[in-house]
PDB file of C-alpha atoms in Angstrom:
ATOM      1  CA  SER A   1     -18.798  -4.323 -23.862  1.00  0.00           C
ATOM      2  CA  PRO A   2     -17.648  -1.470 -21.597  1.00  0.00           C
ATOM      3  CA  LEU A   3     -19.136  -3.435 -18.707  1.00  0.00           C
ATOM      4  CA  VAL A   4     -16.603  -6.254 -19.146  1.00  0.00           C
ATOM      5  CA  PRO A   5     -13.133  -5.405 -17.798  1.00  0.00           C
ATOM      6  CA  THR A   6      -9.977  -5.875 -19.813  1.00  0.00           C
ATOM      7  CA  PHE A   7      -7.918  -8.753 -18.461  1.00  0.00           C
ATOM      8  CA  ARG A   8      -4.113  -8.900 -18.730  1.00  0.00           C
ATOM      9  CA  SER A   9      -1.967 -11.868 -17.775  1.00  0.00           C
ATOM     10  CA  ASP A  10       1.379 -13.427 -18.525  1.00  0.00           C
ATOM     11  CA  VAL A  11       4.054 -15.719 -17.160  1.00  0.00           C
ATOM     12  CA  ARG A  12       7.655 -15.852 -18.285  1.00  0.00           C
ATOM     13  CA  ILE A  13      10.991 -17.443 -17.490  1.00  0.00           C
ATOM     14  CA  PHE A  14      14.458 -15.979 -17.923  1.00  0.00           C
ATOM     15  CA  LEU A  15      17.486 -18.238 -18.253  1.00  0.00           C
ATOM     16  CA  VAL A  16      21.112 -17.189 -17.892  1.00  0.00           C
ATOM     17  CA  ARG A  17      23.972 -19.567 -18.596  1.00  0.00           C
ATOM     18  CA  THR A  18      27.296 -18.782 -17.006  1.00  0.00           C
ATOM     19  CA  THR A  19      30.691 -19.137 -18.668  1.00  0.00           C
ATOM     20  CA  PRO A  20      31.919 -22.766 -18.351  1.00  0.00           C
ATOM     21  CA  THR A  21      34.461 -23.260 -15.584  1.00  0.00           C
ATOM     22  CA  THR A  22      36.619 -26.185 -14.528  1.00  0.00           C
ATOM     23  CA  SER A  23      34.942 -28.298 -11.853  1.00  0.00           C
ATOM     24  CA  ASP A  24      36.490 -28.609  -8.397  1.00  0.00           C
ATOM     25  CA  ASP A  25      37.224 -32.294  -8.890  1.00  0.00           C
ATOM     26  CA  GLY A  26      39.022 -31.646 -12.162  1.00  0.00           C
ATOM     27  CA  GLY A  27      36.400 -33.559 -14.082  1.00  0.00           C
ATOM     28  CA  GLY A  28      36.030 -31.018 -16.846  1.00  0.00           C
ATOM     29  CA  GLU A  29      34.144 -27.847 -17.500  1.00  0.00           C
ATOM     30  CA  GLU A  30      30.791 -27.105 -15.877  1.00  0.00           C
ATOM     31  CA  GLU A  31      28.123 -24.677 -17.023  1.00  0.00           C
ATOM     32  CA  ASP A  32      25.684 -23.257 -14.505  1.00  0.00           C
ATOM     33  CA  THR A  33      22.182 -22.116 -15.421  1.00  0.00           C
ATOM     34  CA  MET A  34      20.242 -19.585 -13.383  1.00  0.00           C
ATOM     35  CA  ALA A  35      16.529 -19.042 -13.923  1.00  0.00           C
ATOM     36  CA  TRP A  36      13.826 -16.665 -12.711  1.00  0.00           C
ATOM     37  CA  PHE A  37      10.059 -16.539 -13.141  1.00  0.00           C
ATOM     38  CA  GLY A  38       7.837 -13.529 -13.601  1.00  0.00           C
ATOM     39  CA  GLY A  39       4.162 -12.985 -14.276  1.00  0.00           C
ATOM     40  CA  GLY A  40       0.813 -12.036 -12.833  1.00  0.00           C
ATOM     41  CA  ALA A  41      -2.714 -10.998 -13.745  1.00  0.00           C
ATOM     42  CA  ASP A  42      -4.781  -7.835 -13.373  1.00  0.00           C
ATOM     43  CA  LEU A  43      -8.070  -6.189 -14.303  1.00  0.00           C
ATOM     44  CA  THR A  44      -8.746  -2.892 -16.053  1.00  0.00           C
ATOM     45  CA  PRO A  45     -12.464  -2.135 -15.700  1.00  0.00           C
ATOM     46  CA  TYR A  46     -14.344   0.763 -17.246  1.00  0.00           C
ATOM     47  CA  TYR A  47     -17.163   0.532 -14.727  1.00  0.00           C
ATOM     48  CA  LEU A  48     -16.862  -0.820 -11.220  1.00  0.00           C
ATOM     49  CA  PHE A  49     -18.755  -3.902 -10.168  1.00  0.00           C
ATOM     50  CA  ASP A  50     -17.296  -4.341  -6.723  1.00  0.00           C
ATOM     51  CA  ASP A  51     -18.244  -8.001  -6.337  1.00  0.00           C
ATOM     52  CA  ASP A  52     -16.433  -8.875  -9.579  1.00  0.00           C
ATOM     53  CA  ILE A  53     -13.238  -7.197  -8.452  1.00  0.00           C
ATOM     54  CA  ARG A  54     -13.403  -8.674  -4.958  1.00  0.00           C
ATOM     55  CA  ASP A  55     -13.890 -12.163  -6.398  1.00  0.00           C
ATOM     56  CA  PHE A  56     -10.923 -11.691  -8.721  1.00  0.00           C
ATOM     57  CA  HIS A  57      -8.622 -10.497  -5.958  1.00  0.00           C
ATOM     58  CA  ALA A  58      -9.845 -13.214  -3.599  1.00  0.00           C
ATOM     59  CA  MET A  59      -8.818 -15.876  -6.114  1.00  0.00           C
ATOM     60  CA  GLN A  60      -5.424 -14.243  -6.549  1.00  0.00           C
ATOM     61  CA  LYS A  61      -4.929 -14.090  -2.780  1.00  0.00           C
ATOM     62  CA  GLU A  62      -5.965 -17.710  -2.304  1.00  0.00           C
ATOM     63  CA  LEU A  63      -3.475 -18.759  -4.958  1.00  0.00           C
ATOM     64  CA  CYS A  64      -0.612 -16.797  -3.389  1.00  0.00           C
ATOM     65  CA  ASP A  65      -1.439 -17.923   0.153  1.00  0.00           C
ATOM     66  CA  GLY A  66      -1.385 -21.541  -0.981  1.00  0.00           C
ATOM     67  CA  TYR A  67       2.301 -21.248  -1.863  1.00  0.00           C
ATOM     68  CA  PHE A  68       3.731 -18.332   0.095  1.00  0.00           C
ATOM     69  CA  SER A  69       1.697 -18.068   3.277  1.00  0.00           C
ATOM     70  CA  PRO A  70       3.950 -16.912   6.140  1.00  0.00           C
ATOM     71  CA  SER A  71       2.493 -19.715   8.295  1.00  0.00           C
ATOM     72  CA  GLY A  72       3.093 -22.350   5.659  1.00  0.00           C
ATOM     73  CA  SER A  73       6.150 -24.497   5.082  1.00  0.00           C
ATOM     74  CA  ASP A  74       8.398 -24.644   2.080  1.00  0.00           C
ATOM     75  CA  ASP A  75       9.866 -28.038   1.343  1.00  0.00           C
ATOM     76  CA  ASP A  76      12.102 -26.707  -1.424  1.00  0.00           C
ATOM     77  CA  ASP A  77      15.839 -27.061  -1.185  1.00  0.00           C
ATOM     78  CA  GLU A  78      15.908 -23.326  -1.981  1.00  0.00           C
ATOM     79  CA  PRO A  79      13.207 -21.672   0.167  1.00  0.00           C
ATOM     80  CA  VAL A  80      11.264 -18.712  -1.168  1.00  0.00           C
ATOM     81  CA  ASP A  81      10.975 -15.452   0.739  1.00  0.00           C
ATOM     82  CA  THR A  82       7.275 -15.553   1.614  1.00  0.00           C
ATOM     83  CA  GLY A  83       7.243 -11.834   2.393  1.00  0.00           C
ATOM     84  CA  THR A  84       8.636 -10.853  -0.992  1.00  0.00           C
ATOM     85  CA  PHE A  85       6.093 -12.994  -2.813  1.00  0.00           C
ATOM     86  CA  SER A  86       3.045 -12.646  -0.587  1.00  0.00           C
ATOM     87  CA  TYR A  87      -0.267 -11.560  -2.103  1.00  0.00           C
ATOM     88  CA  ALA A  88       0.034  -8.165  -0.393  1.00  0.00           C
ATOM     89  CA  THR A  89       3.465  -7.565  -1.898  1.00  0.00           C
ATOM     90  CA  MET A  90       2.485  -8.759  -5.360  1.00  0.00           C
ATOM     91  CA  LYS A  91      -0.636  -6.578  -5.294  1.00  0.00           C
ATOM     92  CA  LYS A  92       1.450  -3.541  -4.361  1.00  0.00           C
ATOM     93  CA  ASN A  93       3.922  -4.433  -7.124  1.00  0.00           C
ATOM     94  CA  CYS A  94       1.012  -4.521  -9.566  1.00  0.00           C
ATOM     95  CA  ASP A  95      -0.355  -1.165  -8.413  1.00  0.00           C
ATOM     96  CA  ASP A  96       3.108   0.386  -8.598  1.00  0.00           C
ATOM     97  CA  TYR A  97       3.983  -1.030 -12.007  1.00  0.00           C
ATOM     98  CA  PHE A  98       0.771  -0.244 -13.889  1.00  0.00           C
ATOM     99  CA  TYR A  99       0.901   3.451 -13.088  1.00  0.00           C
ATOM    100  CA  LEU A 100       0.858   6.464 -15.414  1.00  0.00           C
ATOM    101  CA  PRO A 101       2.929   9.218 -13.770  1.00  0.00           C
ATOM    102  CA  ALA A 102       1.845  11.860 -16.276  1.00  0.00           C
ATOM    103  CA  ARG A 103      -1.780  11.199 -15.328  1.00  0.00           C
ATOM    104  CA  SER A 104      -1.192  10.482 -11.629  1.00  0.00           C
ATOM    105  CA  GLU A 105      -3.430   7.448 -11.971  1.00  0.00           C
ATOM    106  CA  HIS A 106      -3.207   3.693 -12.092  1.00  0.00           C
ATOM    107  CA  ARG A 107      -4.208   1.796 -15.208  1.00  0.00           C
ATOM    108  CA  GLY A 108      -6.711  -0.470 -13.505  1.00  0.00           C
ATOM    109  CA  VAL A 109      -7.744  -2.048 -10.199  1.00  0.00           C
ATOM    110  CA  GLY A 110      -4.697  -4.274 -10.025  1.00  0.00           C
ATOM    111  CA  GLY A 111      -4.130  -7.905  -9.256  1.00  0.00           C
ATOM    112  CA  THR A 112      -0.694  -9.483  -8.925  1.00  0.00           C
ATOM    113  CA  PHE A 113       2.695  -8.809 -10.476  1.00  0.00           C
ATOM    114  CA  TYR A 114       5.952 -10.575  -9.693  1.00  0.00           C
ATOM    115  CA  ASP A 115       9.452 -10.650 -11.094  1.00  0.00           C
ATOM    116  CA  ASP A 116      12.886 -12.035 -10.188  1.00  0.00           C
ATOM    117  CA  MET A 117      11.349 -15.131  -8.575  1.00  0.00           C
ATOM    118  CA  THR A 118      14.133 -17.703  -8.368  1.00  0.00           C
ATOM    119  CA  ALA A 119      13.170 -20.885 -10.206  1.00  0.00           C
ATOM    120  CA  THR A 120      12.568 -23.804  -7.833  1.00  0.00           C
ATOM    121  CA  SER A 121      10.051 -26.608  -7.800  1.00  0.00           C
ATOM    122  CA  THR A 122       7.752 -24.477  -5.629  1.00  0.00           C
ATOM    123  CA  THR A 123       7.944 -21.382  -7.819  1.00  0.00           C
ATOM    124  CA  LEU A 124       7.462 -23.494 -10.946  1.00  0.00           C
ATOM    125  CA  ALA A 125       4.306 -24.986  -9.447  1.00  0.00           C
ATOM    126  CA  PHE A 126       3.115 -21.522  -8.445  1.00  0.00           C
ATOM    127  CA  THR A 127       3.712 -20.114 -11.918  1.00  0.00           C
ATOM    128  CA  LYS A 128       1.801 -23.007 -13.487  1.00  0.00           C
ATOM    129  CA  SER A 129      -1.056 -22.437 -11.049  1.00  0.00           C
ATOM    130  CA  MET A 130      -1.029 -18.736 -11.877  1.00  0.00           C
ATOM    131  CA  ALA A 131      -1.547 -19.523 -15.562  1.00  0.00           C
ATOM    132  CA  GLU A 132      -4.250 -22.074 -14.777  1.00  0.00           C
ATOM    133  CA  SER A 133      -6.138 -19.504 -12.679  1.00  0.00           C
ATOM    134  CA  TRP A 134      -6.554 -16.961 -15.446  1.00  0.00           C
ATOM    135  CA  LEU A 135      -9.707 -18.128 -17.175  1.00  0.00           C
ATOM    136  CA  PRO A 136     -11.475 -19.270 -13.979  1.00  0.00           C
ATOM    137  CA  SER A 137     -10.888 -15.804 -12.504  1.00  0.00           C
ATOM    138  CA  TRP A 138     -12.101 -13.844 -15.530  1.00  0.00           C
ATOM    139  CA  LEU A 139     -14.692 -15.866 -17.435  1.00  0.00           C
ATOM    140  CA  PRO A 140     -17.308 -15.737 -14.652  1.00  0.00           C
ATOM    141  CA  ILE A 141     -17.101 -11.935 -14.827  1.00  0.00           C
ATOM    142  CA  VAL A 142     -17.556 -12.045 -18.590  1.00  0.00           C
ATOM    143  CA  GLN A 143     -20.579 -14.316 -18.239  1.00  0.00           C
ATOM    144  CA  ARG A 144     -22.213 -11.969 -15.711  1.00  0.00           C
ATOM    145  CA  ARG A 145     -21.676  -8.790 -17.742  1.00  0.00           C
ATOM    146  CA  LYS A 146     -21.506  -9.623 -21.441  1.00  0.00           C
ATOM    147  CA  ASN A 147     -25.249  -9.411 -22.154  1.00  0.00           C
ATOM    148  CA  MET A 148     -25.950  -6.289 -20.097  1.00  0.00           C
ATOM    149  CA  GLU A 149     -27.144  -3.285 -22.081  1.00  0.00           C
ATOM    150  CA  TYR A 150     -24.940  -0.218 -22.244  1.00  0.00           C
ATOM    151  CA  THR A 151     -25.196   3.272 -23.673  1.00  0.00           C
ATOM    152  CA  ASP A 152     -23.203   5.095 -26.344  1.00  0.00           C
ATOM    153  CA  GLN A 153     -21.811   7.310 -23.591  1.00  0.00           C
ATOM    154  CA  GLN A 154     -20.517   4.248 -21.737  1.00  0.00           C
ATOM    155  CA  ARG A 155     -18.940   2.967 -24.934  1.00  0.00           C
ATOM    156  CA  GLN A 156     -17.186   6.297 -25.468  1.00  0.00           C
ATOM    157  CA  TRP A 157     -15.863   6.205 -21.912  1.00  0.00           C
ATOM    158  CA  GLN A 158     -14.452   2.750 -22.618  1.00  0.00           C
ATOM    159  CA  LEU A 159     -12.600   4.085 -25.667  1.00  0.00           C
ATOM    160  CA  LEU A 160     -11.157   6.959 -23.633  1.00  0.00           C
ATOM    161  CA  ARG A 161      -9.928   4.562 -20.960  1.00  0.00           C
ATOM    162  CA  ARG A 162      -8.432   2.330 -23.646  1.00  0.00           C
ATOM    163  CA  GLY A 163      -6.363   5.346 -24.614  1.00  0.00           C
ATOM    164  CA  ARG A 164      -4.812   5.223 -21.146  1.00  0.00           C
ATOM    165  CA  TYR A 165      -4.057   1.545 -21.714  1.00  0.00           C
ATOM    166  CA  LEU A 166      -2.104   2.347 -24.862  1.00  0.00           C
ATOM    167  CA  GLU A 167      -0.374   5.296 -23.201  1.00  0.00           C
ATOM    168  CA  PHE A 168       0.983   2.961 -20.557  1.00  0.00           C
ATOM    169  CA  ASN A 169       2.134   0.385 -23.095  1.00  0.00           C
ATOM    170  CA  LEU A 170       3.986   2.897 -25.237  1.00  0.00           C
ATOM    171  CA  LEU A 171       5.418   5.158 -22.545  1.00  0.00           C
ATOM    172  CA  TYR A 172       6.120   2.954 -19.550  1.00  0.00           C
ATOM    173  CA  ASP A 173       5.859  -0.787 -20.159  1.00  0.00           C
ATOM    174  CA  ARG A 174       9.282  -2.463 -19.866  1.00  0.00           C
ATOM    175  CA  GLY A 175       8.278  -5.368 -22.087  1.00  0.00           C
ATOM    176  CA  VAL A 176       7.271  -3.072 -24.951  1.00  0.00           C
ATOM    177  CA  LYS A 177      10.485  -1.068 -24.641  1.00  0.00           C
ATOM    178  CA  PHE A 178      12.506  -4.292 -24.646  1.00  0.00           C
ATOM    179  CA  GLY A 179      10.650  -5.616 -27.680  1.00  0.00           C
ATOM    180  CA  LEU A 180      11.163  -2.446 -29.698  1.00  0.00           C
ATOM    181  CA  ALA A 181      14.822  -2.037 -28.726  1.00  0.00           C
ATOM    182  CA  ASN A 182      15.998  -5.094 -30.648  1.00  0.00           C
ATOM    183  CA  ALA A 183      17.956  -4.714 -33.873  1.00  0.00           C
ATOM    184  CA  ASN A 184      15.034  -6.118 -35.883  1.00  0.00           C
ATOM    185  CA  PRO A 185      11.956  -5.534 -33.725  1.00  0.00           C
ATOM    186  CA  ARG A 186       8.706  -7.339 -34.451  1.00  0.00           C
ATOM    187  CA  VAL A 187       6.674  -4.155 -34.267  1.00  0.00           C
ATOM    188  CA  GLU A 188       3.375  -5.845 -35.131  1.00  0.00           C
ATOM    189  CA  GLY A 189       4.034  -8.539 -32.557  1.00  0.00           C
ATOM    190  CA  VAL A 190       4.577  -5.895 -29.896  1.00  0.00           C
ATOM    191  CA  MET A 191       1.673  -3.659 -30.904  1.00  0.00           C
ATOM    192  CA  VAL A 192      -0.885  -6.429 -31.293  1.00  0.00           C
ATOM    193  CA  SER A 193      -1.626  -6.109 -27.565  1.00  0.00           C
ATOM    194  CA  ALA A 194      -3.034  -2.627 -28.156  1.00  0.00           C
ATOM    195  CA  PRO A 195      -6.834  -2.218 -28.115  1.00  0.00           C
ATOM    196  CA  PRO A 196      -8.243  -2.163 -31.683  1.00  0.00           C
ATOM    197  CA  LEU A 197     -10.304   1.002 -31.114  1.00  0.00           C
ATOM    198  CA  ILE A 198      -9.162   3.922 -28.962  1.00  0.00           C
ATOM    199  CA  ALA A 199     -10.235   7.525 -28.380  1.00  0.00           C
ATOM    200  CA  TRP A 200      -8.715  10.669 -26.893  1.00  0.00           C
ATOM    201  CA  GLU A 201     -10.630  13.786 -25.964  1.00  0.00           C
ATOM    202  CA  TYR A 202      -9.079  17.060 -24.923  1.00  0.00           C
ATOM    203  CA  ASN A 203      -9.908  18.072 -21.356  1.00  0.00           C
ATOM    204  CA  HIS A 204     -12.643  15.488 -20.878  1.00  0.00           C
ATOM    205  CA  VAL A 205     -14.858  16.478 -17.947  1.00  0.00           C
ATOM    206  CA  ILE A 206     -16.237  13.735 -15.686  1.00  0.00           C
ATOM    207  CA  GLU A 207     -19.656  14.314 -14.189  1.00  0.00           C
ATOM    208  CA  GLU A 208     -19.628  14.708 -10.424  1.00  0.00           C
ATOM    209  CA  GLY A 209     -21.212  11.777  -8.605  1.00  0.00           C
ATOM    210  CA  SER A 210     -21.081   9.547 -11.704  1.00  0.00           C
ATOM    211  CA  GLU A 211     -19.826   5.967 -11.976  1.00  0.00           C
ATOM    212  CA  GLU A 212     -16.964   7.312 -14.037  1.00  0.00           C
ATOM    213  CA  GLU A 213     -15.934   9.545 -11.147  1.00  0.00           C
ATOM    214  CA  ARG A 214     -16.167   6.602  -8.730  1.00  0.00           C
ATOM    215  CA  LEU A 215     -13.785   4.626 -10.944  1.00  0.00           C
ATOM    216  CA  MET A 216     -11.325   7.520 -11.156  1.00  0.00           C
ATOM    217  CA  LYS A 217     -11.172   7.847  -7.378  1.00  0.00           C
ATOM    218  CA  ILE A 218     -10.081   4.204  -7.165  1.00  0.00           C
ATOM    219  CA  LEU A 219      -7.540   4.668  -9.947  1.00  0.00           C
ATOM    220  CA  LYS A 220      -6.070   7.656  -8.127  1.00  0.00           C
ATOM    221  CA  GLU A 221      -5.921   5.870  -4.763  1.00  0.00           C
ATOM    222  CA  PRO A 222      -6.017   2.036  -4.972  1.00  0.00           C
ATOM    223  CA  ILE A 223      -7.789   0.164  -2.185  1.00  0.00           C
ATOM    224  CA  ASP A 224      -7.548  -3.306  -0.673  1.00  0.00           C
ATOM    225  CA  TRP A 225     -10.242  -5.506  -2.201  1.00  0.00           C
ATOM    226  CA  VAL A 226      -9.770  -8.474   0.130  1.00  0.00           C
TER     227      VAL A 226
END
């Protein structure tokens, strides 16, 4: 349904092992491991239902504030920079990352995006909570919108916007570029994230005052939803 937004989410961990070195006490070689988390979640709607988007962002903000609130405390032996990983920063990261320069528009209405988050017990717990928040943040939207009637014109608009989704994946997404740059890339594994049906239309004209125009204004200039 074009009235149900596309939902994207992922979490990941990167591990780097250093070259073994002799320990200070002469007890043999030691190998250090460094680790970072990344991830996030965001919405790409075709039609704006403001309450849905506000609810989604509110859940993301509540999650981030629970771990990285500037007024909170961090009991970790390796404290996390709460400013770098605040909701406001992660929302801006999301808006900045999912952007199509050739179109001068953002892919969707954002959410959260983080990278280079040093692995600690706090950031591990946060990343787990991020993954656990995905379905509770999206399924209520699906339930509210899935049975609503829509027109052929709305369906066509969805296919056009899906084209933007694929444009971003192929032209700008770092993960796709990384996946295809390997010596033996799993092309199908990389491309399976693409929408199954897509449309392009030369010089598509959006009706003034329409819901499609309202969406495009938000995609051109993102707003704060909470």
